[in-house]
Short mmCIF file of N, CA and C in Angstrom, two decimals:
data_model
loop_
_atom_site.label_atom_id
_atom_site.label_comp_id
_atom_site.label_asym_id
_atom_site.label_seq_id
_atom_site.Cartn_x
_atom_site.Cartn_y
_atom_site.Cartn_z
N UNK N 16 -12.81 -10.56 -32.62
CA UNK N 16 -13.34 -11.70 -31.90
C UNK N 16 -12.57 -11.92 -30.60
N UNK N 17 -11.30 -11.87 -30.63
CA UNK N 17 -10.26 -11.81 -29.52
C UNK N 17 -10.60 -10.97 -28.30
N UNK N 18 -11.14 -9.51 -28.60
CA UNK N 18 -11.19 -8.79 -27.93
C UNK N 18 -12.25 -9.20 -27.17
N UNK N 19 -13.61 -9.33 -27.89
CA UNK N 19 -14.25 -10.17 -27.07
C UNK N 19 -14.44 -11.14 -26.18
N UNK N 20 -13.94 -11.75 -26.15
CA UNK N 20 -13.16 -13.05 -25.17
C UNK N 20 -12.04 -12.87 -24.27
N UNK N 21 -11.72 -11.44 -24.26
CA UNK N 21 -10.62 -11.15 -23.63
C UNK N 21 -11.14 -10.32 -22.46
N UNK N 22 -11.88 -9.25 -22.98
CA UNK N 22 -11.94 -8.25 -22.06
C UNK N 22 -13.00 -8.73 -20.88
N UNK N 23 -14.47 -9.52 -21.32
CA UNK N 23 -15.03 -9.98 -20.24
C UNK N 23 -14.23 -10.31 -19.09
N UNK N 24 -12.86 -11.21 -19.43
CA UNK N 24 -12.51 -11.60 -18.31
C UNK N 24 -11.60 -11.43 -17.77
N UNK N 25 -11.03 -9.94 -18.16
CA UNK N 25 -10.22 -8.97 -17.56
C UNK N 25 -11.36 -8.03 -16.61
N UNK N 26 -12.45 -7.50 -17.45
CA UNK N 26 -13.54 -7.17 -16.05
C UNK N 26 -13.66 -8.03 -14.47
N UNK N 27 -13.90 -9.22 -14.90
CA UNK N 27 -14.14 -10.15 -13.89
C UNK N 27 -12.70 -10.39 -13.04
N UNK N 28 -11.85 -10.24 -13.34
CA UNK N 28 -10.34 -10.65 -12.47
C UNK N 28 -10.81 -8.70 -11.72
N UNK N 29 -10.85 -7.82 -12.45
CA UNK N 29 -10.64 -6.91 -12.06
C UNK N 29 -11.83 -6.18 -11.13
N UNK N 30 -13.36 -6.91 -11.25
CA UNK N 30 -14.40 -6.77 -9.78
C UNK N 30 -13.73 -7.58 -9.07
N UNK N 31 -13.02 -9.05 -9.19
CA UNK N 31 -12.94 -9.80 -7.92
C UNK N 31 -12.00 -9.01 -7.01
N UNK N 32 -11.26 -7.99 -7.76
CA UNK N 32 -10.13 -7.66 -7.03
C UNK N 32 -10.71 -6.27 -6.11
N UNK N 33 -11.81 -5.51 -7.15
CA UNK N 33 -12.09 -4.44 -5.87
C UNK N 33 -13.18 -4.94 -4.64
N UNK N 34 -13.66 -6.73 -4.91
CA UNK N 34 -14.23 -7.18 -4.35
C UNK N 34 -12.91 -7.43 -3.28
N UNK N 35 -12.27 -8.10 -3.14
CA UNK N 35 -10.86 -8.36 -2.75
C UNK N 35 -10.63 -7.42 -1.62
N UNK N 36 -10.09 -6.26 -2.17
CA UNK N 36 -9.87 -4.37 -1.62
C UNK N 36 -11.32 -4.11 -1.04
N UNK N 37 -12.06 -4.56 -0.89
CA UNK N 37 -13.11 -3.62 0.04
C UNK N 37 -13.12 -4.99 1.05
N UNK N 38 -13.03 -5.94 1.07
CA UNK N 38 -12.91 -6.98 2.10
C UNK N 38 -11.70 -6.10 3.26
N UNK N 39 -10.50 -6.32 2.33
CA UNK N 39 -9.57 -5.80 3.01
C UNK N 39 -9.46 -4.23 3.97
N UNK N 40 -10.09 -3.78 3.28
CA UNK N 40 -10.23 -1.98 3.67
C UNK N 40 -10.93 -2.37 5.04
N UNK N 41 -12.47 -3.75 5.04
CA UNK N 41 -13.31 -3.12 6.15
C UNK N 41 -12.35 -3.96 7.18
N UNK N 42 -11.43 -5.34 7.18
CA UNK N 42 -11.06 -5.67 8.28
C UNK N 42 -9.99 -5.01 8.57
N UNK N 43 -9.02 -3.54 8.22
CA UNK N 43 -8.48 -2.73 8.54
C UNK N 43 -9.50 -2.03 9.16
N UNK N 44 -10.36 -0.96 8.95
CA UNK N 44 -11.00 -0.56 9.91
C UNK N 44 -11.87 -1.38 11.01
N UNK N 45 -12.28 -2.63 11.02
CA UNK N 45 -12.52 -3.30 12.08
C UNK N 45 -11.74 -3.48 13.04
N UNK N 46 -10.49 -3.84 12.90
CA UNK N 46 -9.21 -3.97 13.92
C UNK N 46 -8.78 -2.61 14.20
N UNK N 47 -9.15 -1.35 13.61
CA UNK N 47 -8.93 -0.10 14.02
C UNK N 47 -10.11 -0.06 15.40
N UNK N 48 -11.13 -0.14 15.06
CA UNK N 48 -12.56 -0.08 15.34
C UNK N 48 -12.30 -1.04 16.85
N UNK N 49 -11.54 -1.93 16.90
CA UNK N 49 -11.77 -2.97 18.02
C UNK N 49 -10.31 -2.20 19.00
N UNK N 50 -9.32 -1.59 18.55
CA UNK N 50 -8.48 -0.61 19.23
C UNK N 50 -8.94 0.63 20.11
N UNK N 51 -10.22 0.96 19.24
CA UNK N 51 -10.65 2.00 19.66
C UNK N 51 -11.83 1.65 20.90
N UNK N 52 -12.05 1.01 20.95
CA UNK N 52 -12.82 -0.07 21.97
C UNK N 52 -11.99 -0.35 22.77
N UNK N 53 -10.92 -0.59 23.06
CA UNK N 53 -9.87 -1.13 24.03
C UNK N 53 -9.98 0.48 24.72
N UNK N 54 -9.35 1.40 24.01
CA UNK N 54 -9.04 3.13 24.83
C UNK N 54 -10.11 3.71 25.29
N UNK N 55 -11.24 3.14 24.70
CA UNK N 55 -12.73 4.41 24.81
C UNK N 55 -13.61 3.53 25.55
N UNK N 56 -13.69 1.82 25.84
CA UNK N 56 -14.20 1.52 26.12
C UNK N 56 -15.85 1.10 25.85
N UNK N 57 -15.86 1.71 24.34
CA UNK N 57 -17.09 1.83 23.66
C UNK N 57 -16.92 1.89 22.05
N UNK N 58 -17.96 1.76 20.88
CA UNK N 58 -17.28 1.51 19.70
C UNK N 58 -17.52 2.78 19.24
N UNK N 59 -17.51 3.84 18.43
CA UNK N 59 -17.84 4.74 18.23
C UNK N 59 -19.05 4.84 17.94
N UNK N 60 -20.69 5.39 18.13
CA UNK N 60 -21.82 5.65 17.28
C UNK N 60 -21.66 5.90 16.25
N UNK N 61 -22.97 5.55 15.47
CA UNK N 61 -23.10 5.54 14.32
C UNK N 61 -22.89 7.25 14.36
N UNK N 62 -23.67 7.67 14.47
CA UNK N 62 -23.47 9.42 14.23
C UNK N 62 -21.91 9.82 14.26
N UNK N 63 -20.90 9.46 15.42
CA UNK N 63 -19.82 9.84 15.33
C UNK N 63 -18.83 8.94 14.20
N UNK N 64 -19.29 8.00 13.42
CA UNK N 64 -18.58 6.92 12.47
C UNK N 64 -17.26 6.87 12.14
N UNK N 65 -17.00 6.19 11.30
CA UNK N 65 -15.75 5.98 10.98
C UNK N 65 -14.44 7.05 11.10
N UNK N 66 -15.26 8.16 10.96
CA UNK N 66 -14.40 9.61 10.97
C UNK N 66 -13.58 9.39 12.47
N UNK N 67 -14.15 8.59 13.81
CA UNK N 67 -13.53 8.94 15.00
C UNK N 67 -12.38 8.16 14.98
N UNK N 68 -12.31 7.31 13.82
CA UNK N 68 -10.66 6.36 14.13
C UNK N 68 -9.93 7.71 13.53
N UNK N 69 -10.15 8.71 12.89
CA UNK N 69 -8.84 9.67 12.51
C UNK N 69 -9.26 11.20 13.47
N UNK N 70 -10.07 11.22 13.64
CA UNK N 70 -10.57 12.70 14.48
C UNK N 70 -10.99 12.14 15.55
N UNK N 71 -10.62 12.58 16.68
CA UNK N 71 -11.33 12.60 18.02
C UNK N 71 -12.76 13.38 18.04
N UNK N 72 -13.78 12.60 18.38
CA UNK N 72 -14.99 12.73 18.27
C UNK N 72 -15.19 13.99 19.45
N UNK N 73 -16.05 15.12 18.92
CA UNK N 73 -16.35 16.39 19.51
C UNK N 73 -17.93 16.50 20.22
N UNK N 74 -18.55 15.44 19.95
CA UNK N 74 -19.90 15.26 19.70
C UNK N 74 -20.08 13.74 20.35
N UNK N 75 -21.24 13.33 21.31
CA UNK N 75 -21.64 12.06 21.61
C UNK N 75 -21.07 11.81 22.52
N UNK N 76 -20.68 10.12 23.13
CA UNK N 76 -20.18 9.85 23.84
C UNK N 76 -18.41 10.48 24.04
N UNK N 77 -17.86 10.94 25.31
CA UNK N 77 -16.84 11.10 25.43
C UNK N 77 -16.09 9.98 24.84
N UNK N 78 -14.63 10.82 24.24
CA UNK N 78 -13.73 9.29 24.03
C UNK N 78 -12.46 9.55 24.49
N UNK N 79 -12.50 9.64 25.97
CA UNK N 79 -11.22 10.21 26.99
C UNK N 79 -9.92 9.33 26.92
N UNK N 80 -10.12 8.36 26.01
CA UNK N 80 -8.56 7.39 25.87
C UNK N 80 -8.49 7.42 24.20
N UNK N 81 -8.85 8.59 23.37
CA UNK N 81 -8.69 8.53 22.19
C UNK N 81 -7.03 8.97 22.10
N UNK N 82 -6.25 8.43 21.62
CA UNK N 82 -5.36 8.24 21.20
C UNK N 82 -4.87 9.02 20.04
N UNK N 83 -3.92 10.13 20.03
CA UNK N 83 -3.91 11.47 19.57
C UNK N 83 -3.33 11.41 18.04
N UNK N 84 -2.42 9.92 17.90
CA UNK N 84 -2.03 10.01 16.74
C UNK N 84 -3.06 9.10 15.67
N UNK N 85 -4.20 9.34 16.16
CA UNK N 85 -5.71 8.09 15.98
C UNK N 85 -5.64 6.96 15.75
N UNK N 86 -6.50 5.92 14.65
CA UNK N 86 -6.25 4.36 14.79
C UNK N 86 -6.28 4.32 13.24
N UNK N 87 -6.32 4.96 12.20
CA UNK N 87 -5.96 4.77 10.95
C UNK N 87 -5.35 6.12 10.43
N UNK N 88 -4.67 6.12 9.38
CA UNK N 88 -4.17 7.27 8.87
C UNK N 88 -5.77 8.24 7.50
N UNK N 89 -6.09 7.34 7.60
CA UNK N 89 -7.26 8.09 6.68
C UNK N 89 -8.24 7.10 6.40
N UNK N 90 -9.28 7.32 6.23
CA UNK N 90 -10.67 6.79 5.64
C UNK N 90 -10.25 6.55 4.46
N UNK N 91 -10.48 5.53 3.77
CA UNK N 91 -10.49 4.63 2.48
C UNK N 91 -11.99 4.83 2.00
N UNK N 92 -12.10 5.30 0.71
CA UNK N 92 -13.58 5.06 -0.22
C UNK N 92 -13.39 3.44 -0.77
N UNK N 93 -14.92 3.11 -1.04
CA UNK N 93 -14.85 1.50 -1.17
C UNK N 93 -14.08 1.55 -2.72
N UNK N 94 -14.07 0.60 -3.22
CA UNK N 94 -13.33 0.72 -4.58
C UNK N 94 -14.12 0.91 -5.88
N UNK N 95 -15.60 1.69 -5.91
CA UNK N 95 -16.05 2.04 -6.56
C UNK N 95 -16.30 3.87 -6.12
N UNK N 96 -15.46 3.83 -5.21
CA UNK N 96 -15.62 5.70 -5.36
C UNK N 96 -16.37 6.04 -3.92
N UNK N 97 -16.93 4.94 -3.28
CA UNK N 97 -18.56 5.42 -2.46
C UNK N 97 -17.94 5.54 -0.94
N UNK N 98 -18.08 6.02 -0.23
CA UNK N 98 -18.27 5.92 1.27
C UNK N 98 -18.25 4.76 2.24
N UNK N 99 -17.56 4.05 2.65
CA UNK N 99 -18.13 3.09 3.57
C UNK N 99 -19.07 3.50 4.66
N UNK N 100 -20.08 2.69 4.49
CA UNK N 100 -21.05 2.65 5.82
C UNK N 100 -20.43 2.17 6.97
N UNK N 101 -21.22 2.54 8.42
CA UNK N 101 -20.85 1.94 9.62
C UNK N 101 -22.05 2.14 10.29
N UNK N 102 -22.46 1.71 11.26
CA UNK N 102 -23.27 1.37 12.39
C UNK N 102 -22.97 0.54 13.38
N UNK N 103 -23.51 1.17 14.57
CA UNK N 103 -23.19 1.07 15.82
C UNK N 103 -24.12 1.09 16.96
N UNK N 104 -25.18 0.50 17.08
CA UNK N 104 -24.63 -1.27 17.01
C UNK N 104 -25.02 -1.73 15.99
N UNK N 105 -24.71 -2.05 15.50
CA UNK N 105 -25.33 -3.17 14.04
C UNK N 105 -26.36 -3.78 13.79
N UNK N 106 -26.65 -4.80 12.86
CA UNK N 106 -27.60 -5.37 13.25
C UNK N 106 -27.76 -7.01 13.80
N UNK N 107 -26.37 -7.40 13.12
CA UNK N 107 -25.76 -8.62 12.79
C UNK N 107 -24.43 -9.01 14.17
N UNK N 108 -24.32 -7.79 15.06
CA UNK N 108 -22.94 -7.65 15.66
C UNK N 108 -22.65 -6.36 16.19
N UNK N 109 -21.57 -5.70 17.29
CA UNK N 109 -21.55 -4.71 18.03
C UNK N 109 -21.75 -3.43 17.10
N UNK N 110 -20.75 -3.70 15.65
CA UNK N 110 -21.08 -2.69 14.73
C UNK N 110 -20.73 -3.54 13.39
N UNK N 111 -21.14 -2.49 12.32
CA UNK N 111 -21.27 -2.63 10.79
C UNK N 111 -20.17 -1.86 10.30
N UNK N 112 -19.27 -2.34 9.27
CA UNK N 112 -18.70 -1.56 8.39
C UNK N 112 -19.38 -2.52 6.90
N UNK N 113 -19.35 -1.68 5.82
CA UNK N 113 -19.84 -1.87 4.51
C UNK N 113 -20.03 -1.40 3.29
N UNK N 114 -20.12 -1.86 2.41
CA UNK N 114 -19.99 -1.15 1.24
C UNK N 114 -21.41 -1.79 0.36
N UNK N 115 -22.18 -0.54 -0.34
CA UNK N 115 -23.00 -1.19 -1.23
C UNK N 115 -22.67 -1.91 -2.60
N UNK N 116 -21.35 -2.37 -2.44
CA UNK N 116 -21.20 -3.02 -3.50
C UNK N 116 -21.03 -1.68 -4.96
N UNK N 117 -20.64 -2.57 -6.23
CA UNK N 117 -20.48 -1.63 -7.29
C UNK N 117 -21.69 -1.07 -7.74
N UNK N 118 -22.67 -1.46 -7.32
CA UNK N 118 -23.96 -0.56 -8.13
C UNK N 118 -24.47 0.53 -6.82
N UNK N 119 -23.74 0.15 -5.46
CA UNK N 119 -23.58 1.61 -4.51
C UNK N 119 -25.15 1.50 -3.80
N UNK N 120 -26.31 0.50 -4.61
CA UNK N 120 -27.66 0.44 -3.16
C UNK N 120 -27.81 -0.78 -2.83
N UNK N 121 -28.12 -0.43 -1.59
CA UNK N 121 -28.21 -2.09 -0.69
C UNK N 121 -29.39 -3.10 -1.67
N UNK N 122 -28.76 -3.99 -0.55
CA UNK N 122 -29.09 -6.05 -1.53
C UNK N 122 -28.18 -5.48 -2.58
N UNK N 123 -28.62 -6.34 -3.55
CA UNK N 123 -28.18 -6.70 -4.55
C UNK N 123 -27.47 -7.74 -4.87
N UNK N 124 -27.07 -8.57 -5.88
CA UNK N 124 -26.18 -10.22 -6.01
C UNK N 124 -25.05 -10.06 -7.20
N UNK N 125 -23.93 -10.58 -6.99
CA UNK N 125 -22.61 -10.59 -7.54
C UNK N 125 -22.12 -9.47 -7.27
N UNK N 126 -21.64 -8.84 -8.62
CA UNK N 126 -20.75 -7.65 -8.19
C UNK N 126 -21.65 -6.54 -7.29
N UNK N 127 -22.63 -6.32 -7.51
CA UNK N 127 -23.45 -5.61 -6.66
C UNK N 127 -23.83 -5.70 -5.33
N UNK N 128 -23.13 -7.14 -5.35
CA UNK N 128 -23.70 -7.12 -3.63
C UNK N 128 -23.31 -6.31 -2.45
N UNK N 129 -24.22 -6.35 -1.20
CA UNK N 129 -22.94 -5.79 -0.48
C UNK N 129 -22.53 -6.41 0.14
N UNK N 130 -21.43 -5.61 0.88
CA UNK N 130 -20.09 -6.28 1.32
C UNK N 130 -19.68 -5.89 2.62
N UNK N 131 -19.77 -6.92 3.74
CA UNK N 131 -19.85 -6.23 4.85
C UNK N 131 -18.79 -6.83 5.95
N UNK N 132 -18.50 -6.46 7.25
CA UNK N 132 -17.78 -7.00 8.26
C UNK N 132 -18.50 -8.53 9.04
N UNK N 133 -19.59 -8.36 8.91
CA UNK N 133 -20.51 -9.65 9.18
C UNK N 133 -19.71 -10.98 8.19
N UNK N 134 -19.54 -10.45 7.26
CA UNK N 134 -19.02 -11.38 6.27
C UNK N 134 -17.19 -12.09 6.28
N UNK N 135 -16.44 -11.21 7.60
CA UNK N 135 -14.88 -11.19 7.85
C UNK N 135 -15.01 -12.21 8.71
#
């Protein structure tokens, strides 16, 4: 009976927290993202994404003030395993970072929702 009453709400401490960690992950790459805007003068395209805060983009707009030691040390997966999204320009704002939440497809409500920079 214990266990029952226990573990629900060890789940729930433990979504709020990768809810928590993907908040955190996208306003690290947003403040990467707004650095890289200061040197390049532009945010990266969606096509060139998140990859250009660690690789200098080879493809698309030039990024002649990319900064050699880049603007994060590595891309972070959201805390269910998945990819963060980005777009550029957004729809909500200059660009999008996001996560589909734990069930990984857009909408969705509670733990499923997604989770975005619109929301920082």
């Amino acid at each position: 009976i214990l266990a029952g009453l226990i573990v629900p709400k060890l789940m729930g401490r433990t979504d709020d927290a990768r809810v928590l960690q993907a908040k955190q992950d996208i306003a690290t790459m947003a403040g990467a993202l707004k650095m890289y805007k200061l040197d390049n003068l532009r945010y990266p395209t969606t096509d060139q994404g998140l990859k250009a805060l660690i690789t200098k983009p080879t493809t698309g707009p030039a990024a002649n003030g990319w900064k050699t030691e880049g603007y994060i040390s590595k891309l972070a997966k959201d805390p269910w395993g998945n990819e963060y999204q980005y777009m550029s320009p957004g729809l909500k704002s200059e660009f999008e970072i996001f996560t589909y939440g734990q069930d990984g497809q857009p909408g969705g409500a509670g733990y499923d929702a997604d989770i975005g920079s619109w929301e920082l």
